[in-house]
Short mmCIF file of N, CA and C in Angstrom, two decimals:
data_model
loop_
_atom_site.label_atom_id
_atom_site.label_comp_id
_atom_site.label_asym_id
_atom_site.label_seq_id
_atom_site.Cartn_x
_atom_site.Cartn_y
_atom_site.Cartn_z
N MET A 695 -8.67 21.87 38.53
CA MET A 695 -8.50 20.58 37.93
C MET A 695 -7.76 20.74 36.60
N ALA A 696 -6.71 19.98 36.44
CA ALA A 696 -5.90 20.06 35.22
C ALA A 696 -6.55 19.23 34.11
N ARG A 697 -6.51 19.78 32.93
CA ARG A 697 -7.05 19.06 31.77
C ARG A 697 -5.92 18.32 31.06
N ARG A 698 -6.28 17.18 30.55
CA ARG A 698 -5.32 16.43 29.75
C ARG A 698 -5.23 17.06 28.37
N PRO A 699 -4.04 17.18 27.86
CA PRO A 699 -3.94 17.73 26.51
C PRO A 699 -4.56 16.77 25.50
N LYS A 700 -5.20 17.36 24.49
CA LYS A 700 -5.78 16.53 23.44
C LYS A 700 -4.64 15.92 22.62
N THR A 701 -4.76 14.65 22.38
CA THR A 701 -3.76 13.98 21.56
C THR A 701 -4.44 13.40 20.34
N LYS A 702 -3.82 13.61 19.23
CA LYS A 702 -4.32 13.04 17.99
C LYS A 702 -3.60 11.73 17.75
N LYS A 703 -4.34 10.79 17.19
CA LYS A 703 -3.70 9.56 16.77
C LYS A 703 -2.81 9.90 15.59
N LYS A 704 -1.58 9.44 15.66
CA LYS A 704 -0.68 9.71 14.55
C LYS A 704 -1.02 8.77 13.39
N ARG A 705 -1.27 9.37 12.26
CA ARG A 705 -1.58 8.61 11.06
C ARG A 705 -0.30 8.07 10.45
N PRO A 706 -0.34 6.88 9.90
CA PRO A 706 0.84 6.38 9.20
C PRO A 706 1.24 7.35 8.09
N SER A 707 2.53 7.35 7.77
CA SER A 707 3.02 8.32 6.79
C SER A 707 2.48 8.07 5.38
N PHE A 708 2.01 6.85 5.10
CA PHE A 708 1.37 6.59 3.81
C PHE A 708 0.43 5.41 3.96
N GLY A 709 -0.48 5.29 3.00
CA GLY A 709 -1.43 4.19 3.00
C GLY A 709 -0.81 2.91 2.46
N ILE A 710 -1.64 1.91 2.28
CA ILE A 710 -1.17 0.63 1.77
C ILE A 710 -0.94 0.77 0.26
N PRO A 711 0.27 0.49 -0.21
CA PRO A 711 0.56 0.64 -1.64
C PRO A 711 -0.33 -0.27 -2.49
N ARG A 712 -0.73 0.23 -3.65
CA ARG A 712 -1.50 -0.60 -4.58
C ARG A 712 -0.85 -0.69 -5.95
N GLU A 713 0.07 0.24 -6.25
CA GLU A 713 0.75 0.21 -7.54
C GLU A 713 2.11 0.89 -7.40
N ILE A 714 3.10 0.33 -8.10
CA ILE A 714 4.46 0.88 -8.10
C ILE A 714 4.86 1.12 -9.55
N ILE A 715 5.41 2.28 -9.83
CA ILE A 715 5.93 2.59 -11.16
C ILE A 715 7.46 2.70 -11.02
N LEU A 716 8.18 1.92 -11.80
CA LEU A 716 9.65 1.90 -11.75
C LEU A 716 10.20 2.37 -13.09
N LEU A 717 11.18 3.28 -13.05
CA LEU A 717 11.83 3.78 -14.26
C LEU A 717 13.31 3.42 -14.24
N THR A 718 13.89 3.24 -15.42
CA THR A 718 15.32 2.99 -15.52
C THR A 718 16.06 4.28 -15.20
N GLY A 719 17.18 4.15 -14.53
CA GLY A 719 17.97 5.33 -14.20
C GLY A 719 19.44 5.12 -14.50
N GLN A 720 20.25 6.12 -14.20
CA GLN A 720 21.69 6.02 -14.40
C GLN A 720 22.35 5.46 -13.14
N ASP A 721 22.45 6.27 -12.09
CA ASP A 721 23.03 5.82 -10.83
C ASP A 721 21.97 5.48 -9.80
N VAL A 722 20.74 5.81 -10.11
CA VAL A 722 19.60 5.48 -9.24
C VAL A 722 18.43 5.07 -10.12
N TRP A 723 17.55 4.25 -9.56
CA TRP A 723 16.33 3.84 -10.26
C TRP A 723 15.17 4.52 -9.55
N PRO A 724 14.55 5.54 -10.16
CA PRO A 724 13.43 6.22 -9.50
C PRO A 724 12.15 5.40 -9.56
N TYR A 725 11.36 5.50 -8.51
CA TYR A 725 10.06 4.83 -8.48
C TYR A 725 9.05 5.70 -7.76
N THR A 726 7.79 5.46 -8.07
CA THR A 726 6.67 6.13 -7.44
C THR A 726 5.68 5.05 -7.04
N PHE A 727 5.02 5.24 -5.91
CA PHE A 727 3.96 4.30 -5.56
C PHE A 727 2.70 5.05 -5.24
N ILE A 728 1.59 4.43 -5.56
CA ILE A 728 0.26 4.98 -5.30
C ILE A 728 -0.35 4.13 -4.20
N ALA A 729 -0.93 4.79 -3.19
CA ALA A 729 -1.49 4.08 -2.04
C ALA A 729 -3.01 4.12 -2.06
N ASP A 730 -3.62 3.25 -1.26
CA ASP A 730 -5.08 3.15 -1.18
C ASP A 730 -5.75 4.46 -0.78
N ASP A 731 -5.10 5.27 0.03
CA ASP A 731 -5.71 6.49 0.53
C ASP A 731 -5.52 7.68 -0.41
N SER A 732 -5.26 7.42 -1.67
CA SER A 732 -4.99 8.44 -2.69
C SER A 732 -3.69 9.17 -2.43
N GLY A 733 -2.93 8.68 -1.49
CA GLY A 733 -1.61 9.24 -1.23
C GLY A 733 -0.57 8.43 -1.97
N GLY A 734 0.62 8.50 -1.50
CA GLY A 734 1.68 7.74 -2.11
C GLY A 734 3.00 8.38 -1.81
N GLY A 735 3.97 8.07 -2.61
CA GLY A 735 5.29 8.62 -2.40
C GLY A 735 6.21 8.22 -3.53
N CYS A 736 7.46 8.57 -3.36
CA CYS A 736 8.45 8.23 -4.37
C CYS A 736 9.77 7.96 -3.68
N GLY A 737 10.67 7.40 -4.42
CA GLY A 737 11.98 7.10 -3.88
C GLY A 737 12.94 6.75 -5.00
N LYS A 738 14.15 6.40 -4.59
CA LYS A 738 15.19 6.03 -5.54
C LYS A 738 15.95 4.85 -4.97
N VAL A 739 16.28 3.91 -5.85
CA VAL A 739 17.11 2.78 -5.45
C VAL A 739 18.51 3.07 -5.97
N PRO A 740 19.49 3.20 -5.07
CA PRO A 740 20.86 3.54 -5.52
C PRO A 740 21.59 2.33 -6.09
N MET A 741 21.27 2.00 -7.33
CA MET A 741 21.94 0.90 -8.04
C MET A 741 22.33 1.40 -9.42
N PRO A 742 23.41 0.89 -9.98
CA PRO A 742 23.83 1.34 -11.31
C PRO A 742 22.83 0.92 -12.39
N ALA A 743 22.90 1.56 -13.52
CA ALA A 743 21.97 1.29 -14.62
C ALA A 743 22.07 -0.14 -15.12
N ASP A 744 23.22 -0.78 -14.96
CA ASP A 744 23.37 -2.16 -15.43
C ASP A 744 23.04 -3.20 -14.34
N ALA A 745 22.45 -2.77 -13.25
CA ALA A 745 22.05 -3.69 -12.19
C ALA A 745 20.96 -4.64 -12.70
N ALA A 746 20.91 -5.81 -12.13
CA ALA A 746 19.88 -6.78 -12.53
C ALA A 746 18.51 -6.24 -12.16
N LEU A 747 17.59 -6.27 -13.10
CA LEU A 747 16.24 -5.75 -12.89
C LEU A 747 15.57 -6.43 -11.70
N GLU A 748 15.79 -7.73 -11.54
CA GLU A 748 15.18 -8.47 -10.43
C GLU A 748 15.66 -7.92 -9.09
N ASP A 749 16.94 -7.55 -9.01
CA ASP A 749 17.49 -7.00 -7.76
C ASP A 749 16.86 -5.65 -7.43
N VAL A 750 16.65 -4.82 -8.44
CA VAL A 750 16.03 -3.50 -8.22
C VAL A 750 14.58 -3.67 -7.76
N LYS A 751 13.83 -4.54 -8.44
CA LYS A 751 12.44 -4.78 -8.08
C LYS A 751 12.33 -5.33 -6.65
N THR A 752 13.22 -6.25 -6.32
CA THR A 752 13.21 -6.84 -4.97
C THR A 752 13.53 -5.79 -3.92
N ALA A 753 14.48 -4.90 -4.20
CA ALA A 753 14.84 -3.84 -3.25
C ALA A 753 13.65 -2.92 -2.97
N ILE A 754 12.94 -2.53 -4.02
CA ILE A 754 11.78 -1.66 -3.85
C ILE A 754 10.68 -2.38 -3.08
N PHE A 755 10.37 -3.59 -3.49
CA PHE A 755 9.30 -4.34 -2.84
C PHE A 755 9.61 -4.59 -1.37
N THR A 756 10.83 -4.97 -1.06
CA THR A 756 11.21 -5.26 0.32
C THR A 756 11.00 -4.05 1.21
N GLN A 757 11.42 -2.89 0.73
CA GLN A 757 11.26 -1.66 1.50
C GLN A 757 9.78 -1.33 1.72
N LEU A 758 8.96 -1.38 0.67
CA LEU A 758 7.54 -1.07 0.81
C LEU A 758 6.82 -2.12 1.67
N ALA A 759 7.19 -3.40 1.52
CA ALA A 759 6.57 -4.45 2.31
C ALA A 759 6.89 -4.28 3.80
N ASP A 760 8.13 -3.91 4.11
CA ASP A 760 8.51 -3.70 5.50
C ASP A 760 7.73 -2.53 6.11
N HIS A 761 7.63 -1.42 5.38
CA HIS A 761 6.88 -0.26 5.88
C HIS A 761 5.40 -0.60 6.05
N THR A 762 4.83 -1.31 5.10
CA THR A 762 3.41 -1.66 5.16
C THR A 762 3.14 -2.59 6.34
N ARG A 763 4.02 -3.53 6.56
CA ARG A 763 3.89 -4.45 7.68
C ARG A 763 3.99 -3.69 9.01
N THR A 764 4.95 -2.77 9.10
CA THR A 764 5.18 -2.02 10.34
C THR A 764 4.04 -1.03 10.61
N LEU A 765 3.64 -0.28 9.60
CA LEU A 765 2.65 0.78 9.81
C LEU A 765 1.20 0.29 9.82
N HIS A 766 0.90 -0.74 9.03
CA HIS A 766 -0.50 -1.17 8.87
C HIS A 766 -0.76 -2.61 9.30
N ASP A 767 0.30 -3.34 9.66
CA ASP A 767 0.17 -4.74 10.04
C ASP A 767 -0.48 -5.56 8.92
N VAL A 768 -0.07 -5.28 7.69
CA VAL A 768 -0.62 -5.94 6.50
C VAL A 768 0.55 -6.47 5.67
N GLU A 769 0.40 -7.71 5.19
CA GLU A 769 1.39 -8.29 4.29
C GLU A 769 0.95 -8.02 2.85
N ILE A 770 1.91 -7.73 1.98
CA ILE A 770 1.61 -7.47 0.58
C ILE A 770 2.49 -8.33 -0.32
N ASP A 771 2.09 -8.43 -1.57
CA ASP A 771 2.87 -9.10 -2.60
C ASP A 771 2.74 -8.24 -3.86
N VAL A 772 3.62 -8.43 -4.82
CA VAL A 772 3.59 -7.61 -6.03
C VAL A 772 3.79 -8.49 -7.26
N GLU A 773 3.12 -8.12 -8.34
CA GLU A 773 3.30 -8.78 -9.62
C GLU A 773 3.70 -7.70 -10.62
N TRP A 774 4.85 -7.85 -11.24
CA TRP A 774 5.40 -6.85 -12.13
C TRP A 774 5.04 -7.13 -13.59
N SER A 775 4.87 -6.06 -14.35
CA SER A 775 4.71 -6.18 -15.80
C SER A 775 5.39 -4.97 -16.44
N SER A 776 5.71 -5.10 -17.70
CA SER A 776 6.43 -4.05 -18.42
C SER A 776 5.45 -3.03 -18.98
N LEU A 777 5.76 -1.75 -18.80
CA LEU A 777 4.98 -0.66 -19.41
C LEU A 777 5.59 -0.28 -20.75
N THR A 778 6.88 0.02 -20.72
CA THR A 778 7.66 0.36 -21.91
C THR A 778 8.99 -0.38 -21.76
N PRO A 779 9.89 -0.29 -22.74
CA PRO A 779 11.18 -0.98 -22.59
C PRO A 779 12.00 -0.51 -21.38
N ASP A 780 11.74 0.68 -20.86
CA ASP A 780 12.52 1.16 -19.72
C ASP A 780 11.67 1.56 -18.52
N SER A 781 10.46 1.00 -18.40
CA SER A 781 9.62 1.26 -17.23
C SER A 781 8.74 0.05 -16.94
N TRP A 782 8.43 -0.13 -15.68
CA TRP A 782 7.65 -1.29 -15.24
C TRP A 782 6.62 -0.85 -14.22
N VAL A 783 5.56 -1.63 -14.11
CA VAL A 783 4.53 -1.35 -13.12
C VAL A 783 4.37 -2.60 -12.26
N GLY A 784 4.28 -2.37 -10.96
CA GLY A 784 4.05 -3.47 -10.04
C GLY A 784 2.65 -3.33 -9.44
N HIS A 785 1.83 -4.34 -9.63
CA HIS A 785 0.48 -4.34 -9.07
C HIS A 785 0.54 -5.02 -7.71
N VAL A 786 0.22 -4.28 -6.67
CA VAL A 786 0.35 -4.76 -5.30
C VAL A 786 -0.99 -5.32 -4.83
N ARG A 787 -0.94 -6.41 -4.10
CA ARG A 787 -2.15 -6.98 -3.51
C ARG A 787 -1.85 -7.38 -2.08
N ARG A 788 -2.90 -7.38 -1.27
CA ARG A 788 -2.77 -7.84 0.11
C ARG A 788 -2.70 -9.36 0.12
N VAL A 789 -1.91 -9.89 1.02
CA VAL A 789 -1.76 -11.33 1.14
C VAL A 789 -2.53 -11.77 2.38
N THR A 790 -3.34 -12.81 2.21
CA THR A 790 -4.10 -13.33 3.35
C THR A 790 -3.23 -14.28 4.16
N ALA A 791 -3.71 -14.67 5.31
CA ALA A 791 -2.96 -15.56 6.20
C ALA A 791 -2.71 -16.92 5.57
N GLU A 792 -3.57 -17.37 4.66
CA GLU A 792 -3.43 -18.68 4.05
C GLU A 792 -2.31 -18.73 3.02
N GLU A 793 -1.99 -17.58 2.39
CA GLU A 793 -0.97 -17.57 1.36
C GLU A 793 0.18 -16.66 1.77
N PRO A 794 1.36 -17.21 2.00
CA PRO A 794 2.49 -16.40 2.47
C PRO A 794 3.00 -15.46 1.37
N ALA A 795 3.51 -14.30 1.78
CA ALA A 795 4.10 -13.34 0.85
C ALA A 795 5.46 -13.85 0.41
N SER A 796 5.80 -13.59 -0.82
CA SER A 796 7.09 -14.01 -1.35
C SER A 796 7.93 -12.78 -1.61
N LEU A 797 9.01 -12.61 -0.87
CA LEU A 797 9.85 -11.43 -1.04
C LEU A 797 10.55 -11.41 -2.39
N ALA A 798 10.79 -12.56 -2.96
CA ALA A 798 11.53 -12.60 -4.22
C ALA A 798 10.62 -12.80 -5.43
N ARG A 799 9.34 -12.55 -5.29
CA ARG A 799 8.43 -12.78 -6.40
C ARG A 799 8.61 -11.72 -7.47
N VAL A 800 9.16 -12.12 -8.59
CA VAL A 800 9.35 -11.25 -9.74
C VAL A 800 9.04 -12.10 -10.96
N PRO A 801 7.75 -12.32 -11.27
CA PRO A 801 7.38 -13.27 -12.31
C PRO A 801 7.76 -12.88 -13.73
N GLU A 802 7.82 -11.61 -14.03
CA GLU A 802 8.05 -11.22 -15.41
C GLU A 802 9.28 -10.32 -15.50
N VAL A 803 10.17 -10.64 -16.39
CA VAL A 803 11.37 -9.83 -16.62
C VAL A 803 11.24 -9.20 -17.99
N GLY A 804 11.60 -7.92 -18.05
CA GLY A 804 11.57 -7.32 -19.39
C GLY A 804 10.86 -6.07 -19.49
#
């Protein structure tokens, strides 16, 4: 009798983001995110240093929201605030079915 090979459930590559740290860059804007499972990751947005801050924040959020939706079937939203003159933090929250996520939500500039 042949045995079936054991298969492990593939874990998503990262947990649900809860915080994003964005830094000003030259040709790229580096960011790091912290996830619920104590994991996280980092990335870079290839935009020039004089790019509109709202565009950079939207690019990061859109990418993380798409991955979170695909991997965890969860909608998220982010609220940004300034850490220093050249760094920002985005506080991520889950969005319930009653309140739609806003892809362009960038309440604070600066």
